[in-house]
Tab-separated table of C-alpha atoms in Angstrom:
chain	number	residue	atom	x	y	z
A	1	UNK	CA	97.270	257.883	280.216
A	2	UNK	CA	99.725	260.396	278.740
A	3	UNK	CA	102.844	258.357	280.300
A	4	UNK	CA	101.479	254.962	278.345
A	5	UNK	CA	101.031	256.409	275.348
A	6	UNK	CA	104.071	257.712	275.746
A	7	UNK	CA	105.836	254.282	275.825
A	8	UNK	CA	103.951	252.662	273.432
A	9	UNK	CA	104.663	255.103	271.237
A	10	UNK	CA	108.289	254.510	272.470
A	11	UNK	CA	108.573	250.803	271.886
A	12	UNK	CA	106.922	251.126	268.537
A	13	UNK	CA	109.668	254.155	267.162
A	14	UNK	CA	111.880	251.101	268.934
A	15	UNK	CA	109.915	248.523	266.352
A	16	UNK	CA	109.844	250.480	263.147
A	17	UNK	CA	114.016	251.471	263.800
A	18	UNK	CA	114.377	247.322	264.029
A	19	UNK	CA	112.305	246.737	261.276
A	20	UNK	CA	114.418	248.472	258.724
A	21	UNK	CA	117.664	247.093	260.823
A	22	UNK	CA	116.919	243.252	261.067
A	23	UNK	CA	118.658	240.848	259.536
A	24	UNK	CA	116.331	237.922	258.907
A	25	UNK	CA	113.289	238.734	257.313
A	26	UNK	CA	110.573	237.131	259.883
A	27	UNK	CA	111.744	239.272	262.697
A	28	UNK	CA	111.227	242.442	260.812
A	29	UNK	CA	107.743	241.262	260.267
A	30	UNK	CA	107.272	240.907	264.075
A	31	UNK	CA	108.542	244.036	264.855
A	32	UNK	CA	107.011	245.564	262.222
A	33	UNK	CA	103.888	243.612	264.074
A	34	UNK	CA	104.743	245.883	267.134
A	35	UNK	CA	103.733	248.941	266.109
A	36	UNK	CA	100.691	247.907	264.552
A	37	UNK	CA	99.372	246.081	267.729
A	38	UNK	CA	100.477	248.853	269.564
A	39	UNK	CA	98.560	251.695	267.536
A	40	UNK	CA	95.421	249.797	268.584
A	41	UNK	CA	96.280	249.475	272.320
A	42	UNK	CA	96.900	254.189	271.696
A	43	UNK	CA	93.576	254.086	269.833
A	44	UNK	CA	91.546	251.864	272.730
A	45	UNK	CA	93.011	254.429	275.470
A	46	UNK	CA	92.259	257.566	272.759
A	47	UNK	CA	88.496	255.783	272.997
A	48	UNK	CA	88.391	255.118	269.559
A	49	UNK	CA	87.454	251.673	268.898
A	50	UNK	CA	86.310	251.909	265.268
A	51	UNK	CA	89.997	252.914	264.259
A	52	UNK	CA	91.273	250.356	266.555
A	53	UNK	CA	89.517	247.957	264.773
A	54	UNK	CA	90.615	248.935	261.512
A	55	UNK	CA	94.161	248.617	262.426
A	56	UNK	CA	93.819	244.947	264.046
A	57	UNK	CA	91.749	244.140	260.890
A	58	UNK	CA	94.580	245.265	258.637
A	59	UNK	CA	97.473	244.532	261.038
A	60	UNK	CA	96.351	240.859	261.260
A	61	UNK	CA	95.646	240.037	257.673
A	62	UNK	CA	99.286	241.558	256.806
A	63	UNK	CA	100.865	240.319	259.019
A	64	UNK	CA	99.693	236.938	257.771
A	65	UNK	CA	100.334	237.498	254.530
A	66	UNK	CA	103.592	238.435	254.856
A	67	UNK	CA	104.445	235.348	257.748
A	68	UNK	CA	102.863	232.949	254.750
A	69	UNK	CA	104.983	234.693	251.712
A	70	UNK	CA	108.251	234.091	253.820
A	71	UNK	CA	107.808	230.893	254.752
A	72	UNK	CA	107.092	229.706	251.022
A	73	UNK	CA	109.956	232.115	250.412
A	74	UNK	CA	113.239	231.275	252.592
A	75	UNK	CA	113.257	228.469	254.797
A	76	UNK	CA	116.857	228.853	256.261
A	77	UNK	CA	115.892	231.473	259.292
A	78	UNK	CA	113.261	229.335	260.114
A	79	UNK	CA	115.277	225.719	259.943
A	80	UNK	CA	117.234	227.373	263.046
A	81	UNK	CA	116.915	224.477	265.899
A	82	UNK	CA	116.373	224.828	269.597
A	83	UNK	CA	119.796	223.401	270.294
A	84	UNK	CA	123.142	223.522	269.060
A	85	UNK	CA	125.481	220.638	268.848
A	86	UNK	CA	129.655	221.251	268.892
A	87	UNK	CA	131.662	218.841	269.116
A	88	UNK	CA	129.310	216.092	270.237
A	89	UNK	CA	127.364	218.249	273.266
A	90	UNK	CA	123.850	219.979	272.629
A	91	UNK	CA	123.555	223.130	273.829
A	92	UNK	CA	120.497	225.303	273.762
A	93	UNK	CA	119.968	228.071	271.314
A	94	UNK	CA	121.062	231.067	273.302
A	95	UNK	CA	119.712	233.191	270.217
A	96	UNK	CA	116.170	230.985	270.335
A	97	UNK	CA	115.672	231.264	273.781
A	98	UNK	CA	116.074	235.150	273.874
A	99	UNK	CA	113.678	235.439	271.070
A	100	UNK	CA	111.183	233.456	272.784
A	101	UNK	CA	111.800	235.525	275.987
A	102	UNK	CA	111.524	238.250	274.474
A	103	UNK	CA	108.061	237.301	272.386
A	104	UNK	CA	106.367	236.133	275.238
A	105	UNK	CA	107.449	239.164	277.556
A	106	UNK	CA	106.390	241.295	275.102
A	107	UNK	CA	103.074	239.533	274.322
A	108	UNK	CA	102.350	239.420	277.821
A	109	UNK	CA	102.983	243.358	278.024
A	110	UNK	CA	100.226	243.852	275.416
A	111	UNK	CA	97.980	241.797	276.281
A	112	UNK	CA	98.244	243.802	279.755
A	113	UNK	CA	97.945	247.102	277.944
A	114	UNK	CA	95.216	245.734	275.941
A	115	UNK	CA	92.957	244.562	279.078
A	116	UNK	CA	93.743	247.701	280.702
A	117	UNK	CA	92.952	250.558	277.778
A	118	UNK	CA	89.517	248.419	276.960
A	119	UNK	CA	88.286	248.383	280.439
A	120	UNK	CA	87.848	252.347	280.188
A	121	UNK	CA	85.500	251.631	277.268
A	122	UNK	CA	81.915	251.489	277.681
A	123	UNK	CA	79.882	247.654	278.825
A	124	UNK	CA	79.290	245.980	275.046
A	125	UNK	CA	75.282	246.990	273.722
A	126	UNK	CA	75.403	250.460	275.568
A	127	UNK	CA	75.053	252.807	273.097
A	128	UNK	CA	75.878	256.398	274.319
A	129	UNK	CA	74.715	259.218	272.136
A	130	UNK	CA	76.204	262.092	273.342
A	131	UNK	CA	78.137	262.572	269.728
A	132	UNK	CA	75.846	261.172	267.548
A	133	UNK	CA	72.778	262.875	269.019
A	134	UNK	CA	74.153	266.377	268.003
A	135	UNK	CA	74.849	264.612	264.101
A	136	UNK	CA	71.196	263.716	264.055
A	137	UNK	CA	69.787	266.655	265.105
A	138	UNK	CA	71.856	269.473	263.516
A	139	UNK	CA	74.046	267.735	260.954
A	140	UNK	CA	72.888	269.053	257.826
A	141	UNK	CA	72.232	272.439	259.339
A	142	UNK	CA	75.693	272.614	260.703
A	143	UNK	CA	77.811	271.128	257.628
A	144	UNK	CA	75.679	272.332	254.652
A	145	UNK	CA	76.046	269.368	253.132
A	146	UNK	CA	73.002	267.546	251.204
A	147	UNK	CA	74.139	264.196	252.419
A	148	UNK	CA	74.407	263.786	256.026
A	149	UNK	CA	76.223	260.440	256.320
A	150	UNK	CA	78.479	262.887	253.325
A	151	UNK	CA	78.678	266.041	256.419
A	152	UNK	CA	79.558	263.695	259.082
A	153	UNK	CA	82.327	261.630	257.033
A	154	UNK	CA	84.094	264.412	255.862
A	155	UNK	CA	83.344	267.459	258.550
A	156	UNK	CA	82.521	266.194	261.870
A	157	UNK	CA	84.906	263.078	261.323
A	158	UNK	CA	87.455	264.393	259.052
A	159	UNK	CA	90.095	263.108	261.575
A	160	UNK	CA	88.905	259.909	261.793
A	161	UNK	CA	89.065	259.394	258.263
A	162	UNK	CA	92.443	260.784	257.933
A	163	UNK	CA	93.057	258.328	260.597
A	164	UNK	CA	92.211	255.323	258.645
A	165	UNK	CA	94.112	256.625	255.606
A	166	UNK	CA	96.941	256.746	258.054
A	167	UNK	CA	96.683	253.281	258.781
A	168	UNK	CA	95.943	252.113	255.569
A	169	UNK	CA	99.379	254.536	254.502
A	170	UNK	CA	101.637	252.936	257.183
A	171	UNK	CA	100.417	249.221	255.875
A	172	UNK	CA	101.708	250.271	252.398
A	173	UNK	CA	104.713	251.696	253.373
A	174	UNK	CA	105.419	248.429	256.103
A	175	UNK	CA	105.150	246.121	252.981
A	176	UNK	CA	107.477	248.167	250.965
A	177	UNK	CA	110.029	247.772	253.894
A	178	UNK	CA	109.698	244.356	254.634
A	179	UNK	CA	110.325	244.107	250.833
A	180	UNK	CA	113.220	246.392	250.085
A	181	UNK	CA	114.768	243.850	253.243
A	182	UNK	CA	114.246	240.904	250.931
A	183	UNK	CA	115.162	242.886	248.260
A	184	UNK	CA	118.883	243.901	250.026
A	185	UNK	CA	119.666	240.388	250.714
């Protein structure tokens, strides 16, 4: 599991250093894309499918926003055809076709990941309690806190919560790039 993490965590450092390098502003937004889909894919293998769906939650309704805002934005990246013509012969789009390549390649690579890191996860509607039992049972006694949903939030699941801020964090911060790109041109 180490060794996929591992290059996830590879091809999204690979993402984020494209992000802030690209030159039109729709392929920033799907790499930037990239390392949100694949910090879901390295939270399904870390078995932690509430923060996994946080991030597809967030990743998806960003990443929309930010497709729609360009496209009511700039139309010139986007008027690119699928074929050239000089001097009378079409030619295909070298530069569309190795996007698309690339896309689908990619795609298909997560999708793979995806399928792989849920089928550890336990069948849908089986509820294992081997956490939660313990926060039941001793969670006030163990936190000290008056509030046990209060104890649990912020002692036995401090990390997940820092988690989420995380996520929520790297959304801000993904905007801001994606802006300072327009902002550049």
């Amino acid at each position: 599991m180490e060794y996929i993490i591992s290059v996830l965590l590879i091809l999204m450092i690979a993402g984020s250093i494209y992000t802030l390098h690209a030159s039109d502003l729709l392929s920033a937004i799907v790499s930037y894309g990239i390392v949100g889909f694949g910090l879901v894919i390295i939270f399904l293998f870390l078995k932690a499918p509430d923060l996994a769906i946080v991030q597809i939650v967030v990743e998806i309704i960003t990443l929309i926003i930010m497709i729609a805002v360009i496209r009511n934005s700039s139309k010139e990246d986007l008027q690119e055809g699928a074929t050239i013509k000089l001097e009378g012969v079409r030619y295909v789009n070298l530069h569309q076709l190795i996007y698309i390549s690339g896309a689908t390649l990619l795609g298909i690579g997560l999708v793979y990941y995806f399928i792989l890191s849920t089928a550890g996860l336990d069948a849908f509607g089986v509820h294992e309690m081997r956490m939660s039992q313990v926060y039941v049972e001793q969670g006030a006694e163990l936190t000290g806190s008056a509030n046990l949903v209060t104890g649990i939030l912020f002692d036995f699941r401090g990390y997940d919560t820092l988690g989420e801020a995380t996520i929520l964090i790297s959304a801000v911060v993904g905007i801001l790039t994606i802006l300072r790109i327009k902002g550049r041109k």
